[in-house]
Coordinates of C-alpha atoms in Angstrom, one line a residue:
L9 CA 45.2 -124.1 -111.2
R10 CA 46.4 -121.7 -113.9
L11 CA 43.0 -120.0 -114.4
M12 CA 42.9 -118.9 -110.8
L13 CA 46.3 -117.2 -110.8
P14 CA 46.4 -113.4 -111.4
L15 CA 48.5 -112.1 -114.2
P16 CA 51.9 -110.6 -113.3
L17 CA 51.5 -106.9 -112.4
A18 CA 53.4 -105.6 -115.5
T19 CA 51.6 -107.9 -117.9
S20 CA 48.2 -107.2 -116.2
C21 CA 48.7 -103.4 -116.5
A22 CA 49.6 -103.7 -120.2
V23 CA 46.6 -105.8 -121.0
R24 CA 44.2 -103.5 -119.2
Q25 CA 45.6 -100.4 -121.1
A26 CA 45.0 -102.2 -124.4
S27 CA 41.4 -103.2 -123.6
A28 CA 38.5 -101.7 -125.5
P29 CA 35.1 -101.3 -123.9
A30 CA 32.6 -104.0 -124.9
P31 CA 28.9 -103.2 -125.0
R32 CA 26.5 -104.9 -122.7
P33 CA 24.3 -107.3 -124.6
A34 CA 20.6 -106.7 -124.7
V35 CA 19.1 -108.2 -121.5
I36 CA 15.6 -109.3 -120.7
P37 CA 15.0 -107.8 -117.2
H38 CA 14.3 -109.8 -114.1
S39 CA 10.9 -108.3 -113.8
A40 CA 9.9 -109.5 -117.3
W41 CA 10.1 -113.2 -116.4
A42 CA 9.9 -113.6 -112.6
Q43 CA 6.7 -114.3 -110.8
S44 CA 8.1 -112.6 -107.6
P45 CA 10.9 -110.1 -107.0
P46 CA 14.1 -111.1 -105.2
V47 CA 14.1 -111.2 -101.4
G48 CA 16.8 -111.1 -98.7
Y49 CA 18.9 -108.4 -97.1
A50 CA 22.3 -107.0 -98.0
A51 CA 24.8 -107.6 -95.1
D52 CA 28.4 -108.0 -94.2
A53 CA 28.2 -111.8 -94.5
T54 CA 29.3 -114.9 -96.2
R55 CA 27.7 -118.3 -96.9
R56 CA 29.5 -121.5 -97.8
N57 CA 28.8 -125.3 -98.0
K58 CA 31.2 -127.2 -95.8
A59 CA 31.9 -130.9 -95.2
A60 CA 33.0 -132.4 -91.9
G61 CA 36.5 -131.3 -91.1
D62 CA 36.4 -128.2 -93.2
S63 CA 36.5 -124.6 -91.9
L64 CA 35.0 -121.3 -92.8
T65 CA 36.8 -118.1 -91.9
F66 CA 35.1 -114.8 -92.0
R67 CA 36.7 -111.6 -90.6
D68 CA 38.2 -112.8 -87.3
V69 CA 36.0 -115.9 -86.6
T70 CA 36.7 -119.4 -87.8
I71 CA 34.0 -122.1 -87.8
T72 CA 35.0 -125.7 -88.2
V73 CA 32.4 -128.4 -88.9
L74 CA 33.3 -131.3 -86.7
G75 CA 30.5 -133.5 -88.0
T76 CA 26.8 -134.0 -88.2
D77 CA 24.3 -136.2 -86.4
G78 CA 20.6 -136.7 -85.8
D79 CA 19.1 -134.5 -83.0
P80 CA 20.5 -136.2 -79.9
A81 CA 17.5 -135.1 -77.8
G82 CA 15.1 -136.6 -80.2
A83 CA 13.0 -133.5 -79.9
T84 CA 12.9 -132.8 -83.7
T85 CA 13.5 -134.6 -87.0
A86 CA 16.2 -132.1 -87.8
D87 CA 19.9 -133.0 -88.0
V88 CA 22.5 -131.2 -86.0
A89 CA 25.9 -129.9 -86.8
R90 CA 28.8 -130.0 -84.3
L91 CA 30.9 -126.9 -84.6
R92 CA 34.1 -125.5 -83.2
L93 CA 34.2 -121.7 -83.0
R94 CA 37.4 -119.7 -82.7
A95 CA 38.0 -116.0 -82.4
G96 CA 41.5 -115.1 -81.2
S97 CA 42.1 -117.1 -78.1
T98 CA 38.4 -117.8 -77.5
V99 CA 37.4 -121.4 -78.6
E100 CA 34.1 -123.0 -78.0
E101 CA 32.3 -126.1 -79.3
R102 CA 28.6 -126.2 -79.9
T103 CA 26.0 -128.6 -81.2
V104 CA 23.4 -126.7 -83.3
R105 CA 20.2 -127.9 -84.9
E106 CA 19.6 -127.4 -88.6
G107 CA 17.5 -124.4 -89.3
T108 CA 18.6 -122.4 -86.3
A109 CA 20.9 -119.5 -85.7
F110 CA 22.8 -118.1 -82.7
R111 CA 24.9 -115.0 -81.9
W112 CA 28.6 -115.4 -80.9
N113 CA 31.3 -112.7 -80.4
G114 CA 29.4 -110.1 -82.5
Y115 CA 28.5 -112.6 -85.3
R116 CA 25.2 -114.3 -86.2
I117 CA 25.8 -117.9 -87.3
A118 CA 23.0 -119.8 -89.1
I119 CA 22.8 -123.4 -90.0
V120 CA 20.8 -123.0 -93.1
A121 CA 20.8 -126.6 -94.1
I122 CA 22.4 -130.0 -93.5
H123 CA 22.3 -132.1 -96.6
N124 CA 22.0 -135.9 -96.1
T125 CA 22.7 -138.9 -98.2
G126 CA 20.5 -138.9 -101.4
E127 CA 20.1 -135.1 -101.3
L128 CA 21.9 -132.6 -103.6
G129 CA 25.1 -131.6 -101.8
A130 CA 25.0 -134.7 -99.6
G131 CA 27.4 -134.4 -96.6
L132 CA 27.6 -130.6 -96.7
V133 CA 26.5 -128.1 -94.1
A134 CA 25.3 -124.7 -95.4
L135 CA 26.6 -122.1 -93.1
E136 CA 25.8 -118.3 -93.2
V137 CA 27.8 -116.0 -91.0
A138 CA 27.3 -112.2 -90.7
T139 CA 28.4 -109.4 -88.4
V140 CA 25.4 -108.7 -86.1
A141 CA 25.9 -104.9 -86.6
S142 CA 25.2 -105.2 -90.4
L143 CA 21.8 -107.0 -90.0
P144 CA 18.3 -105.7 -89.8
P145 CA 17.1 -105.9 -86.2
H146 CA 14.6 -108.6 -86.8
I147 CA 17.2 -110.9 -88.5
A148 CA 19.8 -110.1 -85.8
A149 CA 17.3 -111.1 -83.0
S150 CA 16.0 -114.3 -84.7
D151 CA 17.1 -117.7 -83.5
S152 CA 15.8 -119.2 -86.7
A153 CA 18.0 -119.5 -89.8
G154 CA 14.8 -118.8 -91.7
G155 CA 14.0 -119.4 -95.3
A156 CA 14.7 -117.5 -98.6
A157 CA 13.2 -114.3 -97.2
M158 CA 15.8 -114.2 -94.4
R159 CA 18.8 -115.0 -96.5
L160 CA 21.6 -112.4 -96.8
R161 CA 22.8 -110.9 -100.0
I162 CA 26.6 -110.9 -100.0
P163 CA 28.3 -107.9 -101.7
H164 CA 31.3 -108.9 -103.7
R165 CA 33.9 -107.6 -106.1
I166 CA 33.9 -109.5 -109.4
T167 CA 37.3 -111.1 -110.2
H168 CA 36.3 -114.1 -112.3
V169 CA 33.9 -114.9 -115.2
T170 CA 32.5 -118.4 -114.7
L171 CA 30.3 -120.4 -117.0
H172 CA 27.7 -122.8 -115.8
H173 CA 24.7 -124.7 -117.2
T174 CA 21.5 -125.3 -115.3
G175 CA 22.0 -129.1 -115.7
D176 CA 18.3 -129.8 -116.0
S177 CA 17.3 -133.4 -116.2
R178 CA 16.2 -132.9 -119.8
T179 CA 17.5 -130.8 -122.6
L180 CA 16.0 -127.4 -123.5
E181 CA 13.9 -127.7 -126.7
P182 CA 13.3 -125.0 -129.3
H183 CA 9.5 -125.0 -128.6
E184 CA 10.0 -124.3 -124.9
N185 CA 9.8 -120.9 -123.3
P186 CA 13.0 -120.6 -121.2
A187 CA 11.2 -118.2 -118.8
V188 CA 9.2 -121.2 -117.5
R189 CA 12.4 -122.9 -116.4
L190 CA 13.7 -119.7 -114.9
R191 CA 10.5 -119.4 -112.8
N192 CA 10.8 -123.0 -111.7
L193 CA 14.5 -122.5 -110.8
Q194 CA 13.6 -119.5 -108.7
A195 CA 10.8 -121.4 -106.9
W196 CA 12.9 -124.5 -106.3
G197 CA 15.8 -122.4 -105.1
A198 CA 13.7 -120.6 -102.6
R199 CA 11.8 -123.7 -101.4
D200 CA 14.5 -126.4 -101.4
R201 CA 17.8 -124.4 -101.0
N202 CA 16.7 -121.2 -99.2
W203 CA 18.1 -119.0 -101.9
W204 CA 16.9 -115.4 -102.2
D205 CA 16.9 -115.5 -106.0
V206 CA 18.1 -117.7 -108.9
P207 CA 21.7 -118.6 -108.2
Y208 CA 23.2 -117.0 -111.4
H209 CA 23.7 -113.5 -112.6
Y210 CA 22.7 -114.0 -116.2
L211 CA 21.1 -117.0 -118.0
M212 CA 20.6 -117.8 -121.6
G213 CA 18.1 -119.5 -123.9
L214 CA 18.6 -121.4 -127.2
E215 CA 18.4 -118.2 -129.3
G216 CA 21.1 -116.6 -127.3
Q217 CA 18.6 -114.3 -125.5
V218 CA 20.1 -113.2 -122.2
Y219 CA 17.9 -113.1 -119.1
E220 CA 18.8 -111.1 -116.0
G221 CA 19.2 -113.3 -112.9
R222 CA 20.3 -112.1 -109.5
D223 CA 21.8 -108.7 -109.1
H224 CA 25.5 -109.2 -110.1
R225 CA 26.6 -106.9 -107.2
F226 CA 25.9 -109.9 -104.9
A227 CA 27.5 -113.3 -104.9
G228 CA 25.8 -116.3 -106.5
E229 CA 24.9 -119.6 -105.1
T230 CA 26.3 -123.2 -105.5
N231 CA 25.4 -126.7 -104.5
T232 CA 29.1 -127.5 -104.3
T233 CA 31.9 -126.4 -102.0
Y234 CA 33.5 -123.7 -104.1
N235 CA 33.2 -120.0 -103.1
P236 CA 31.1 -118.1 -105.6
E237 CA 32.1 -114.7 -104.2
G238 CA 33.9 -112.8 -106.9
H239 CA 32.5 -114.9 -109.7
F240 CA 30.4 -113.4 -112.5
L241 CA 28.0 -116.3 -113.1
I242 CA 26.7 -117.0 -116.6
S243 CA 24.4 -120.1 -116.9
I244 CA 23.1 -121.6 -120.1
I245 CA 19.6 -123.1 -119.6
G246 CA 19.4 -126.8 -120.3
N247 CA 21.8 -129.8 -120.1
Y248 CA 25.0 -129.4 -122.1
E249 CA 26.3 -132.8 -121.2
Q250 CA 23.5 -133.9 -123.5
Q251 CA 22.9 -131.1 -126.0
E252 CA 25.2 -128.9 -128.1
P253 CA 25.1 -125.1 -127.7
T254 CA 23.6 -123.2 -130.7
P255 CA 25.7 -120.7 -132.6
A256 CA 23.5 -117.9 -131.2
Q257 CA 24.4 -119.1 -127.7
I258 CA 28.1 -119.1 -128.5
E259 CA 27.9 -115.6 -129.8
S260 CA 25.9 -114.4 -126.7
I261 CA 28.3 -116.1 -124.3
V262 CA 31.3 -114.3 -125.9
Q263 CA 29.4 -111.0 -125.9
L264 CA 28.5 -111.3 -122.2
M265 CA 32.0 -112.5 -121.2
A266 CA 33.5 -109.6 -123.2
W267 CA 31.3 -107.1 -121.4
A268 CA 32.1 -108.5 -118.0
V269 CA 35.9 -108.7 -118.7
T270 CA 36.0 -104.9 -119.5
E271 CA 33.2 -103.8 -117.1
F272 CA 34.9 -105.4 -114.1
D273 CA 38.6 -105.4 -115.3
V274 CA 38.9 -109.2 -115.2
P275 CA 42.1 -110.8 -116.6
L276 CA 41.5 -113.2 -119.5
D277 CA 43.0 -116.1 -117.6
R278 CA 40.1 -115.8 -115.1
I279 CA 37.5 -116.9 -117.7
G280 CA 36.6 -120.4 -116.6
G281 CA 33.9 -123.0 -115.8
H282 CA 32.3 -124.3 -112.7
Y283 CA 34.4 -127.5 -113.0
H284 CA 37.6 -125.5 -112.5
Y285 CA 36.6 -124.7 -108.9
A286 CA 34.6 -127.7 -107.8
N287 CA 34.2 -131.4 -108.3
S288 CA 31.7 -131.0 -111.0
G289 CA 31.2 -131.6 -114.8
C290 CA 29.4 -128.3 -115.1
P291 CA 28.9 -126.6 -117.7
G292 CA 28.7 -130.0 -119.5
K293 CA 31.1 -131.4 -122.0
H294 CA 29.7 -129.6 -125.0
L295 CA 30.4 -126.2 -123.4
R296 CA 33.6 -127.3 -121.6
K297 CA 35.3 -128.0 -124.9
Y298 CA 35.2 -124.3 -125.8
L299 CA 36.8 -123.5 -122.4
E300 CA 39.4 -126.3 -122.7
D301 CA 40.6 -125.4 -126.2
G302 CA 40.7 -121.7 -125.5
T303 CA 38.0 -120.7 -127.9
F304 CA 36.0 -118.5 -125.5
R305 CA 39.1 -116.8 -124.2
R306 CA 40.4 -116.2 -127.8
M307 CA 37.1 -114.8 -129.0
V308 CA 36.8 -112.5 -126.0
A309 CA 40.3 -111.3 -126.5
E310 CA 39.5 -110.4 -130.1
R311 CA 36.4 -108.5 -129.0
V312 CA 38.2 -106.4 -126.4
G313 CA 41.5 -105.9 -128.2
R314 CA 43.6 -107.9 -125.8
G315 CA 46.3 -110.4 -126.5
G316 CA 45.0 -114.0 -126.2

């Protein structure tokens, strides 16, 4: 996939020398719309959604999801994941209940969720892995995966700028207050997905107003299998499979992308959409067209003085 490839070194250096700083757009702070502050703890960790047969490697441990089943003991209604753990020459297989955590070879491994047929992310196991040494003592000692309050904030270095839409069941209308949808998204994410905050770094209403989401120093979230670490996540509130973006939104998207590109030294060919990295239509056909025809990249290039 071309968008994921870095520029050649000589070209990349020349482009960066030609870049002009882009101002950060005006942002409505998190505290102005949220009913509750973010939760969770920063740690040396990662979290991914994995299907049966897929593996997650973090530091020197590899976890393979062999499959999922109902609780074989019948003790709970929770599902279980069958895992193969590998660190160097040490290999072990375990069957672990959904919602539990265990320590292994200096790591804490949590089965945050197992998503079944009919659920968002069906067939995926949400795994969270952290070095025990990086965790607060009460997290390190807990055998429960816990909810949003126990989730780990994953530090990352931004290398991509990625556009999403929230994909709501209905379009965002001019009379609506986008902050209501943001509060609903935060509450749903905590309750149903165990997320420590909204999944995106910045979100946008119909008038192009930009809302601060989760701290961009930490990786976002996804219901799909791509790895959001390294991605600066911009999400447009509403459903852009059904509705057209407004001119004000297009302008704010370009401003925000331009700021991110210069702030984090991101090559222009790493401006993309969720659909580039996962089996998804996100951010909807009415926003995808601006990515597919190069409009966003061209407009950002003009703002920052780079070659398109």
